Amino acid sequence: MTPHELEATLHDLPAGQAVHVPYDLFSELFPPGEPDSEARQRALQLAMANDCFIENRTQKQEILFVKKQSGLRLYGR
């Protein structure tokens, strides 16, 4: 998956659905990857531009990009 493909996927993602990105793929999309703060910031900017939020699942070694539900306000998101 390329950054452009991820952006297109997030754009078309239905509300409440998520895209699972394993840490190894996250590193390719947002070098140098988790836990780099600049990589996290770039990922967050992409998520926000597509009405998503990010959930970092450290135990599963994956990042979730979750499309916000319309009309639902999540604290801190």
PDB file of C-alpha atoms in Angstrom:
ATOM      1  CA  MET A   1       0.000   0.000   0.000  1.00  0.00           C
ATOM      2  CA  THR A   2       1.228   3.475  -0.866  1.00  0.00           C
ATOM      3  CA  PRO A   3       0.430   6.691   1.017  1.00  0.00           C
ATOM      4  CA  HIS A   4      -1.872   7.683  -1.856  1.00  0.00           C
ATOM      5  CA  GLU A   5      -3.722   4.348  -1.632  1.00  0.00           C
ATOM      6  CA  LEU A   6      -4.133   4.757   2.134  1.00  0.00           C
ATOM      7  CA  GLU A   7      -5.529   8.257   1.636  1.00  0.00           C
ATOM      8  CA  ALA A   8      -8.030   7.000  -0.961  1.00  0.00           C
ATOM      9  CA  THR A   9      -9.041   4.137   1.330  1.00  0.00           C
ATOM     10  CA  LEU A  10      -9.588   6.495   4.271  1.00  0.00           C
ATOM     11  CA  HIS A  11     -11.574   8.897   2.087  1.00  0.00           C
ATOM     12  CA  ASP A  12     -13.955   6.121   0.998  1.00  0.00           C
ATOM     13  CA  LEU A  13     -14.162   4.388   4.395  1.00  0.00           C
ATOM     14  CA  PRO A  14     -17.705   4.156   5.792  1.00  0.00           C
ATOM     15  CA  ALA A  15     -18.396   5.832   9.145  1.00  0.00           C
ATOM     16  CA  GLY A  16     -17.447   3.664  12.106  1.00  0.00           C
ATOM     17  CA  GLN A  17     -15.174   1.396  10.059  1.00  0.00           C
ATOM     18  CA  ALA A  18     -11.411   1.062  10.481  1.00  0.00           C
ATOM     19  CA  VAL A  19      -8.277   0.365   8.473  1.00  0.00           C
ATOM     20  CA  HIS A  20      -5.709  -1.782  10.304  1.00  0.00           C
ATOM     21  CA  VAL A  21      -2.101  -0.836   9.530  1.00  0.00           C
ATOM     22  CA  PRO A  22       0.556  -3.136  11.023  1.00  0.00           C
ATOM     23  CA  TYR A  23       3.623  -1.388  12.434  1.00  0.00           C
ATOM     24  CA  ASP A  24       5.854  -2.659   9.588  1.00  0.00           C
ATOM     25  CA  LEU A  25       3.559  -1.104   6.969  1.00  0.00           C
ATOM     26  CA  PHE A  26       3.174   2.042   9.091  1.00  0.00           C
ATOM     27  CA  SER A  27       6.982   2.375   8.967  1.00  0.00           C
ATOM     28  CA  GLU A  28       6.887   2.265   5.166  1.00  0.00           C
ATOM     29  CA  LEU A  29       4.045   4.794   4.947  1.00  0.00           C
ATOM     30  CA  PHE A  30       5.350   7.150   7.641  1.00  0.00           C
ATOM     31  CA  PRO A  31       9.101   6.635   8.036  1.00  0.00           C
ATOM     32  CA  PRO A  32      10.764   5.951  10.352  1.00  0.00           C
ATOM     33  CA  GLY A  33       7.540   4.588  11.890  1.00  0.00           C
ATOM     34  CA  GLU A  34       6.264   3.976  15.389  1.00  0.00           C
ATOM     35  CA  PRO A  35       7.123   5.462  17.927  1.00  0.00           C
ATOM     36  CA  ASP A  36       8.604   8.463  16.061  1.00  0.00           C
ATOM     37  CA  SER A  37       6.666  11.629  16.954  1.00  0.00           C
ATOM     38  CA  GLU A  38       6.995  13.146  13.466  1.00  0.00           C
ATOM     39  CA  ALA A  39       5.686   9.938  11.872  1.00  0.00           C
ATOM     40  CA  ARG A  40       2.774  10.010  14.298  1.00  0.00           C
ATOM     41  CA  GLN A  41       2.071  13.649  13.433  1.00  0.00           C
ATOM     42  CA  ARG A  42       2.029  12.960   9.675  1.00  0.00           C
ATOM     43  CA  ALA A  43      -0.329  10.024  10.229  1.00  0.00           C
ATOM     44  CA  LEU A  44      -2.604  12.155  12.402  1.00  0.00           C
ATOM     45  CA  GLN A  45      -2.728  14.893   9.753  1.00  0.00           C
ATOM     46  CA  LEU A  46      -3.770  12.333   7.133  1.00  0.00           C
ATOM     47  CA  ALA A  47      -6.380  10.877   9.478  1.00  0.00           C
ATOM     48  CA  MET A  48      -7.863  14.260  10.342  1.00  0.00           C
ATOM     49  CA  ALA A  49      -7.979  15.305   6.675  1.00  0.00           C
ATOM     50  CA  ASN A  50     -10.186  12.264   6.059  1.00  0.00           C
ATOM     51  CA  ASP A  51     -12.433  12.643   9.137  1.00  0.00           C
ATOM     52  CA  CYS A  52     -10.702   9.809  10.992  1.00  0.00           C
ATOM     53  CA  PHE A  53      -8.958   9.367  14.310  1.00  0.00           C
ATOM     54  CA  ILE A  54      -6.081   7.071  15.204  1.00  0.00           C
ATOM     55  CA  GLU A  55      -5.945   4.297  17.754  1.00  0.00           C
ATOM     56  CA  ASN A  56      -2.508   2.839  18.528  1.00  0.00           C
ATOM     57  CA  ARG A  57      -2.777  -0.830  19.524  1.00  0.00           C
ATOM     58  CA  THR A  58       0.661  -1.482  20.940  1.00  0.00           C
ATOM     59  CA  GLN A  59      -0.058  -5.065  22.028  1.00  0.00           C
ATOM     60  CA  LYS A  60      -1.199  -5.964  18.511  1.00  0.00           C
ATOM     61  CA  GLN A  61       1.555  -3.841  16.933  1.00  0.00           C
ATOM     62  CA  GLU A  62      -0.897  -1.989  14.702  1.00  0.00           C
ATOM     63  CA  ILE A  63      -2.379   1.432  14.077  1.00  0.00           C
ATOM     64  CA  LEU A  64      -6.096   1.803  13.434  1.00  0.00           C
ATOM     65  CA  PHE A  65      -7.428   4.631  11.310  1.00  0.00           C
ATOM     66  CA  VAL A  66     -11.094   4.878  12.343  1.00  0.00           C
ATOM     67  CA  LYS A  67     -13.674   6.904  10.407  1.00  0.00           C
ATOM     68  CA  LYS A  68     -15.699   9.102  12.743  1.00  0.00           C
ATOM     69  CA  GLN A  69     -19.415   8.510  13.028  1.00  0.00           C
ATOM     70  CA  SER A  70     -21.421  11.509  11.869  1.00  0.00           C
ATOM     71  CA  GLY A  71     -23.053  13.347  14.721  1.00  0.00           C
ATOM     72  CA  LEU A  72     -20.906  11.559  17.312  1.00  0.00           C
ATOM     73  CA  ARG A  73     -18.387  13.647  19.228  1.00  0.00           C
ATOM     74  CA  LEU A  74     -15.614  11.718  20.903  1.00  0.00           C
ATOM     75  CA  TYR A  75     -13.722  13.437  23.685  1.00  0.00           C
ATOM     76  CA  GLY A  76     -10.236  14.335  22.511  1.00  0.00           C
ATOM     77  CA  ARG A  77     -10.858  13.252  18.951  1.00  0.00           C
TER      78      ARG A  77
END
